[in-house]
mmCIF file of C-alpha atoms in Angstrom:
data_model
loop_
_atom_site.group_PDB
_atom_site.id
_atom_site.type_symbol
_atom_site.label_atom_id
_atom_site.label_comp_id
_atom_site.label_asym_id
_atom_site.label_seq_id
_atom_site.Cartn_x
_atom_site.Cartn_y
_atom_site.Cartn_z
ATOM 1 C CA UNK A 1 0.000 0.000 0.000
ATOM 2 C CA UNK A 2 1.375 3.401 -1.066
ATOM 3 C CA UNK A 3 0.336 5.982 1.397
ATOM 4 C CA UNK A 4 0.645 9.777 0.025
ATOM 5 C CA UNK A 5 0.859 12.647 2.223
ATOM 6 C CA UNK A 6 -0.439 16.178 1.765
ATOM 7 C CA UNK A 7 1.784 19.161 2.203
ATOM 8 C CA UNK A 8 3.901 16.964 4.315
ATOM 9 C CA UNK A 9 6.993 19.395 4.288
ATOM 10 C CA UNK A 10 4.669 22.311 5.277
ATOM 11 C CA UNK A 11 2.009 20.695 7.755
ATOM 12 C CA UNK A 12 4.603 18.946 10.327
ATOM 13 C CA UNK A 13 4.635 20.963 13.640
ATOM 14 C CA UNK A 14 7.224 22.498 15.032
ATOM 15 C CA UNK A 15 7.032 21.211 18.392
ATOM 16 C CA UNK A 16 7.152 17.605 17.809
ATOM 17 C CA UNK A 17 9.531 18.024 15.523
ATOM 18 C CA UNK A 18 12.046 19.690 18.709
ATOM 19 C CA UNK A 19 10.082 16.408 20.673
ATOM 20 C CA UNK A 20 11.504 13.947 18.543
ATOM 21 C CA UNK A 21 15.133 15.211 18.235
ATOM 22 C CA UNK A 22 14.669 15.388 22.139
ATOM 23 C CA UNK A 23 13.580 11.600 22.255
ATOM 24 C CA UNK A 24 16.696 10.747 19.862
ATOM 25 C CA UNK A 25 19.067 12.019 22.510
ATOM 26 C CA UNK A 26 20.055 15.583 21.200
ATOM 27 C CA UNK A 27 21.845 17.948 23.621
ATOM 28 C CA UNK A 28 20.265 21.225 24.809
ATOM 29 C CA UNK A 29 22.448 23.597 23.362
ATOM 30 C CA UNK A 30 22.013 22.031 19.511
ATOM 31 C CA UNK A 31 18.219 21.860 20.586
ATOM 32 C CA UNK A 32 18.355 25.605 20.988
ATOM 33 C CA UNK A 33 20.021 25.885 17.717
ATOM 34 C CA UNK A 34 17.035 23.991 15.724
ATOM 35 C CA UNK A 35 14.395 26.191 17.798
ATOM 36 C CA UNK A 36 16.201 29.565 16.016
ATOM 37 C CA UNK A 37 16.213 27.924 12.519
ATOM 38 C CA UNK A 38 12.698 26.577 12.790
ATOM 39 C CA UNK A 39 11.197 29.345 14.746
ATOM 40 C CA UNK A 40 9.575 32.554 14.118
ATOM 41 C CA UNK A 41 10.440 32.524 10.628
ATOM 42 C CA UNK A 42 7.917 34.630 8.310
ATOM 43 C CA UNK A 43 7.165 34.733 4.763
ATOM 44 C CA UNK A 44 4.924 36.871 2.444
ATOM 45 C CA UNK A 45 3.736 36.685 -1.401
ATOM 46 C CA UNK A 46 5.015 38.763 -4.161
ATOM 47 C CA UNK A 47 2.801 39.433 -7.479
ATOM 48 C CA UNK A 48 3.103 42.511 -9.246
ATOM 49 C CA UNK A 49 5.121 44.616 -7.583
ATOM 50 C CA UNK A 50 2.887 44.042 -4.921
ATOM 51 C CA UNK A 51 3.930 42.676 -1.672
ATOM 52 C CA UNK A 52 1.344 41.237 0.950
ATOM 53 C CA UNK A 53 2.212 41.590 4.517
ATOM 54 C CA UNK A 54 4.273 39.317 6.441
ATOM 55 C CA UNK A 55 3.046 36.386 8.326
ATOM 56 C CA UNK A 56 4.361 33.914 11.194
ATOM 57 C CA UNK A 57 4.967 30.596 9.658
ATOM 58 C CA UNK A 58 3.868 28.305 12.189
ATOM 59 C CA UNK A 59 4.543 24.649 10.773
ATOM 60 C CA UNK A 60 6.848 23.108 8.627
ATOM 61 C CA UNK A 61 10.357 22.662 7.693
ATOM 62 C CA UNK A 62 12.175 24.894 5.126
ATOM 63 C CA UNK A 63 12.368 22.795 1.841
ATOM 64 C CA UNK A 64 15.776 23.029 -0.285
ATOM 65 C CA UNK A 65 17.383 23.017 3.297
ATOM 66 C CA UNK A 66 19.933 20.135 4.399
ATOM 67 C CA UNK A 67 17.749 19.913 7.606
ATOM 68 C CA UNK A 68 14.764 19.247 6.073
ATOM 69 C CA UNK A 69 14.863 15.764 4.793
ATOM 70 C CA UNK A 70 16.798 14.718 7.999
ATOM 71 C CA UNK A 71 14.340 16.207 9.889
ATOM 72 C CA UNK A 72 11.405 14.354 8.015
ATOM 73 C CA UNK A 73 13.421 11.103 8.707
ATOM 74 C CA UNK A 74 13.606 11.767 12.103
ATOM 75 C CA UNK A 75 9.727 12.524 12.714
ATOM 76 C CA UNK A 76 8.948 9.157 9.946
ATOM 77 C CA UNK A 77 11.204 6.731 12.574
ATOM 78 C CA UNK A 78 8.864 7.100 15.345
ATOM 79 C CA UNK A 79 5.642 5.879 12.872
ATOM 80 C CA UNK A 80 4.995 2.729 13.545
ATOM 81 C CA UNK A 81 1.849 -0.054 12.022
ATOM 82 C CA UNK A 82 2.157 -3.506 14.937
ATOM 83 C CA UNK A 83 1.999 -5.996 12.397
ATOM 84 C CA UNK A 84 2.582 -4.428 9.286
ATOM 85 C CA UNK A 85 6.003 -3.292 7.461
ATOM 86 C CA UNK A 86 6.784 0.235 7.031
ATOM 87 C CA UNK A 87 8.871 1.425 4.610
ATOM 88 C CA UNK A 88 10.160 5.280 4.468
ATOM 89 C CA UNK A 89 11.500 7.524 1.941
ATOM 90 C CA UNK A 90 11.443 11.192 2.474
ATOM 91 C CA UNK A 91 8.026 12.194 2.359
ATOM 92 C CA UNK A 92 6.642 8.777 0.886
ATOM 93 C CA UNK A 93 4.954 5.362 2.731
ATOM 94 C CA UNK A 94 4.676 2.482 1.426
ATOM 95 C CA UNK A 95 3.341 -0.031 4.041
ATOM 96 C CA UNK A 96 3.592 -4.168 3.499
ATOM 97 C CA UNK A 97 1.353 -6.479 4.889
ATOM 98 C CA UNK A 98 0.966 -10.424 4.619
ATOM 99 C CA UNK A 99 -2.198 -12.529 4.454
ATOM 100 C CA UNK A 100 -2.821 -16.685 3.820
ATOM 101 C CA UNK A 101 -6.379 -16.352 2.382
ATOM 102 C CA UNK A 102 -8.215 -13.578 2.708
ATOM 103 C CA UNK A 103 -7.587 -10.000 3.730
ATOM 104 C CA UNK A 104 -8.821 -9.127 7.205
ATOM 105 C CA UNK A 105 -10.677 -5.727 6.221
ATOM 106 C CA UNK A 106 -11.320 -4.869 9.933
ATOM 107 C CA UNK A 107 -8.215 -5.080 10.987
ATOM 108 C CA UNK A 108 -6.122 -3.644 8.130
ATOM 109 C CA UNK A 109 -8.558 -0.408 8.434
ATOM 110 C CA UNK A 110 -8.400 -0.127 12.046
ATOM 111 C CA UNK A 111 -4.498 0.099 11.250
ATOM 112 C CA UNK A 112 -4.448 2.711 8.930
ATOM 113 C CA UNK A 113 -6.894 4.438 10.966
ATOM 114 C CA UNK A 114 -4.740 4.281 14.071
ATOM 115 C CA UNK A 115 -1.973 5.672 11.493
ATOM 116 C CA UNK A 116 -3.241 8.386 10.186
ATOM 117 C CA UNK A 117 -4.541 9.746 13.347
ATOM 118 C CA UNK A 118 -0.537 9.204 14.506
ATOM 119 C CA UNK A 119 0.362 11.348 11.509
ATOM 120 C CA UNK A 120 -2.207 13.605 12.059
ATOM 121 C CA UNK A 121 -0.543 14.144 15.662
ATOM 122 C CA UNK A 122 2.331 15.419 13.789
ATOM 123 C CA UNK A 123 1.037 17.605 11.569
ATOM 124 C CA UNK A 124 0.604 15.400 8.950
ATOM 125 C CA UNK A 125 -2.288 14.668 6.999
ATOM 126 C CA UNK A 126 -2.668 11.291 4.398
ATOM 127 C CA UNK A 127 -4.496 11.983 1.054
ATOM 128 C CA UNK A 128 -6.971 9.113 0.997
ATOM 129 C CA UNK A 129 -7.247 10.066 -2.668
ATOM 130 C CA UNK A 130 -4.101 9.960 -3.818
ATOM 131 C CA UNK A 131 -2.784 6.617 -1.718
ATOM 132 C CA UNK A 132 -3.569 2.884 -3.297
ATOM 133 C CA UNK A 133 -2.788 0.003 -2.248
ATOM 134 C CA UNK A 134 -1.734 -3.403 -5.382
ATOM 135 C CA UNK A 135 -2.444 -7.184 -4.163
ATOM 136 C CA UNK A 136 0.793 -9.024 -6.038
ATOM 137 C CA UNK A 137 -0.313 -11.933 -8.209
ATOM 138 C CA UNK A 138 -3.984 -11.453 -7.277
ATOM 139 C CA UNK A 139 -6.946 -9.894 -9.882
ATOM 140 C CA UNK A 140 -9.388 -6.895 -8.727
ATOM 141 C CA UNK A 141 -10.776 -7.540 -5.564
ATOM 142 C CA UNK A 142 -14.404 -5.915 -5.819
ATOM 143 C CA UNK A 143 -15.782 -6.791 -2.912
ATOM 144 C CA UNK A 144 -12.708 -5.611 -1.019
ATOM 145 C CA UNK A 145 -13.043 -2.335 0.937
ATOM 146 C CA UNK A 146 -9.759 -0.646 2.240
ATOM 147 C CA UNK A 147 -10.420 2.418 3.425
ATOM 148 C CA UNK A 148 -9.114 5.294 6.037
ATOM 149 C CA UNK A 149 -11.595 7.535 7.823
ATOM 150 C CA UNK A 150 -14.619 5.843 5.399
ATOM 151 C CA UNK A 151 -13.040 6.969 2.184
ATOM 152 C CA UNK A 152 -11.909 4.005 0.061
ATOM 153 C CA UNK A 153 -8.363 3.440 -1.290
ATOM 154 C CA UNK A 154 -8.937 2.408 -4.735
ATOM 155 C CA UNK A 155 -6.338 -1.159 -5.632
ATOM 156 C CA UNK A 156 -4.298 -0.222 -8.693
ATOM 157 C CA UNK A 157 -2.589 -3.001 -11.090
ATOM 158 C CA UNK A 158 0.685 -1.112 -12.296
ATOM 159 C CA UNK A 159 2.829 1.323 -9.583
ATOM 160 C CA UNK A 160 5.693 3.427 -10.484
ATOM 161 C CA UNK A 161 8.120 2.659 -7.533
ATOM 162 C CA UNK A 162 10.907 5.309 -6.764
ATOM 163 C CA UNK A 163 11.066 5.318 -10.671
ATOM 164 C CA UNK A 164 10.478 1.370 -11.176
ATOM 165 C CA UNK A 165 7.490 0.745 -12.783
ATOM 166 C CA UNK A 166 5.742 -3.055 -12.426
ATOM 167 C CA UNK A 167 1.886 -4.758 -12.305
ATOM 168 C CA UNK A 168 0.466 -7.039 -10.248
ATOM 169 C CA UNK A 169 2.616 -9.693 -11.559
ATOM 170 C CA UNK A 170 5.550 -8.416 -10.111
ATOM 171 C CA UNK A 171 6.756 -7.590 -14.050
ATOM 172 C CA UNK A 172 8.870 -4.896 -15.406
ATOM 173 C CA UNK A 173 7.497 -4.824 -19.113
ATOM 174 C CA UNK A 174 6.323 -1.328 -19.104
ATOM 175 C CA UNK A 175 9.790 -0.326 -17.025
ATOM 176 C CA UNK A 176 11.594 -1.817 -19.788
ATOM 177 C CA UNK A 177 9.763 -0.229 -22.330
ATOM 178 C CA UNK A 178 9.862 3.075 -21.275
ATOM 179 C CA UNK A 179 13.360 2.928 -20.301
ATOM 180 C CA UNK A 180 14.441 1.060 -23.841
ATOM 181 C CA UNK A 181 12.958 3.738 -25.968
ATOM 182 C CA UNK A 182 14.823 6.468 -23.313
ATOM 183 C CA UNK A 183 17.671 4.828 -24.020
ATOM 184 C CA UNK A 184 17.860 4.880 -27.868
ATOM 185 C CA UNK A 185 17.214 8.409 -28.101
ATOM 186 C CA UNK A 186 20.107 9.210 -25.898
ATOM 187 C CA UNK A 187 21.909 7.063 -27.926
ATOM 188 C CA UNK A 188 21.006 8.524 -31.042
ATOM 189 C CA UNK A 189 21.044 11.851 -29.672
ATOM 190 C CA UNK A 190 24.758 11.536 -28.844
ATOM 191 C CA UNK A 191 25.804 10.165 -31.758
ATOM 192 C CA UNK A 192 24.413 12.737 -34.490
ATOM 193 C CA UNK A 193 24.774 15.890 -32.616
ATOM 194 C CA UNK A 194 28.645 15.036 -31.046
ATOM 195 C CA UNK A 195 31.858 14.716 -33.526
ATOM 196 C CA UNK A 196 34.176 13.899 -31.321
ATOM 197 C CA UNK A 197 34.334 10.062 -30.330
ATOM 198 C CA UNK A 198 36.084 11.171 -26.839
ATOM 199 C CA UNK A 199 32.876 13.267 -26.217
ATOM 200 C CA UNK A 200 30.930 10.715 -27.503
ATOM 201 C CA UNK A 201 31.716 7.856 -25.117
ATOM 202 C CA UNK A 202 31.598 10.433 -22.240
ATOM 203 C CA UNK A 203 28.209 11.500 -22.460
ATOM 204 C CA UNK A 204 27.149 7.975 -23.155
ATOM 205 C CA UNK A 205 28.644 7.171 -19.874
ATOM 206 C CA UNK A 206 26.964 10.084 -17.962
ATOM 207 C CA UNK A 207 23.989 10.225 -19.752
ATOM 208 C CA UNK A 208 22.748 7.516 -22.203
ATOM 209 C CA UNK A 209 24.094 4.417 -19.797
ATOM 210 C CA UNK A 210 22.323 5.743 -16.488
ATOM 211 C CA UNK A 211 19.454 4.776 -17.908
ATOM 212 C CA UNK A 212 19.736 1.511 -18.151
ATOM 213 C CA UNK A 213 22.217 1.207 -14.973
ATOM 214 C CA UNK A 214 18.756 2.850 -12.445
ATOM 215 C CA UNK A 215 17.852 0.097 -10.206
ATOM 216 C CA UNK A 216 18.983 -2.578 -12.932
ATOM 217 C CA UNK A 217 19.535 -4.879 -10.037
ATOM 218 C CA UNK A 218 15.602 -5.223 -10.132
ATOM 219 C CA UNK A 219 14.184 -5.154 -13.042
ATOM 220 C CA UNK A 220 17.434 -6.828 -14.958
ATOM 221 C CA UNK A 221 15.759 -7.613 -18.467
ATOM 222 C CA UNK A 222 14.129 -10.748 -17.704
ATOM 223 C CA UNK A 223 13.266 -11.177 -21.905
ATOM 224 C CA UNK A 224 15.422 -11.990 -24.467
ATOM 225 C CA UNK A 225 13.358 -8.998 -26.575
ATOM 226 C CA UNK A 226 14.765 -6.486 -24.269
ATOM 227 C CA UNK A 227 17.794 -7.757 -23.456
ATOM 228 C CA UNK A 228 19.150 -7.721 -27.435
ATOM 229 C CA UNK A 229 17.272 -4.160 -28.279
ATOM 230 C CA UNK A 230 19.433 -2.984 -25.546
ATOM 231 C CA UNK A 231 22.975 -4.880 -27.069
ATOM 232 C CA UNK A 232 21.533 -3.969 -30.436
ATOM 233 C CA UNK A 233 21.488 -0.166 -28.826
ATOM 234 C CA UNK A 234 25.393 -0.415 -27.813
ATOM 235 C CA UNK A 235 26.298 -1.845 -30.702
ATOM 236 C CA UNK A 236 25.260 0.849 -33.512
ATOM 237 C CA UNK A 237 26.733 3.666 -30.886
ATOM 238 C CA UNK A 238 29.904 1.867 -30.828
ATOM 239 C CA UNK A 239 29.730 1.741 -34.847
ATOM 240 C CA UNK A 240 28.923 4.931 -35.225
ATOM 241 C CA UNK A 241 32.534 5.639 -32.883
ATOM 242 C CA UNK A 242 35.207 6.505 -35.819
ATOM 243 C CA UNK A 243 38.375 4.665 -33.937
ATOM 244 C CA UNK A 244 35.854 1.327 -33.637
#
């Protein structure tokens, strides 16, 4: 289940966000520190020459800052589901949970009740409509009826993945696909606009072979059809290389 938050930089409070660096152990005087940097700060909106007046900004962290994904980190490690595997990446959820048979719809919304009003607690606020939730291997479920706070989390049959895309049967096709075509272009790209074959084989390294490199260790082309359009790939950018 992929659990999206709204405003989550902007809507965490201050307080528990001093709380939770207490809880980790912090020392007083770097305490202090983080209450200056997060406190009393003010901002105010700009549109034609035309400046509103300032206000008190009274949540949040400031985004683009070092501190604010550390910070988000350290408010995420004290959400917890009994039962149920969290996982955590900046301002993303994505929570894992086993079943034999059937799914246990009491009990799985009774958890993400109980976790939403923990988030809430913080500041934090899920967007029921934007979070979904994929059963691997399984087809639509339609009497099935996830749902937080009596809005329904729709089930979804292809998530993108910190970038991976895959379906309900755990395959990469449309990753591959994507990704393939992505590939070619730079490839092509590269090779027409560049003369110089030292150039060329740089910017393939930096920015034609990253594509295929991203998370490779997961979706490593499991079919022979992607596997040789991506040698075929190398091997008309390597002809195209005048000292080949």
């Amino acid at each position: 289940m992929y659990i999206d938050l709204s405003k989550a930089f902007d809507k965490v409070k201050l307080d528990k966000i001093i709380e939770s660096y207490h809880n980790l152990g912090v020392c007083s005087k770097l305490l202090e520190y983080l209450k200056i940097y997060l406190y009393n700060r003010r901002q105010f909106v700009s549109c034609n020459n035309t400046n509103s007046e300032l206000r008190l900004i009274s949540s949040g962290v400031p985004q683009g800052s070092r501190a604010a994904p550390l910070t988000f980190n350290v408010i995420f490690a004290r959400i917890r589901v009994p039962g149920f595997r969290v996982f955590k990446y900046a301002d993303d959820m994505k929570i894992v949970f086993e079943f034999v048979n059937d799914i246990d719809e009491t009990k799985v919304n009774g958890k993400l009740l109980q976790l939403s009003r923990d988030l809430e607690d913080f500041g934090k606020i899920i967007n029921e409509h934007k979070s979904f939730f994929i059963i691997p291997f399984k087809d639509a479920i339609s009497d099935l009826h996830i749902s937080i706070k009596g809005i329904r989390i729709e089930q979804t049959f292809n998530v993108k993945d910190l970038g991976v895309r895959y379906n309900q049967d755990m395959r990469f096709e449309s990753h591959m696909e994507k990704f393939a075509k992505q590939f070619v272009s730079r490839c092509i790209q590269i090779s027409t606009i560049i003369k110089t074959d030292r150039l060329k084989c740089f910017l393939f390294k930096m920015y034609a072979r990253p594509v295929v490199d991203f998370c490779s260790a997961v979706w490593n082309p499991e079919s022979q059809v992607f596997a040789k359009k991506f040698a075929r790939s190398q091997k008309r950018f390597r002809r195209r290389l005048s000292s080949v």
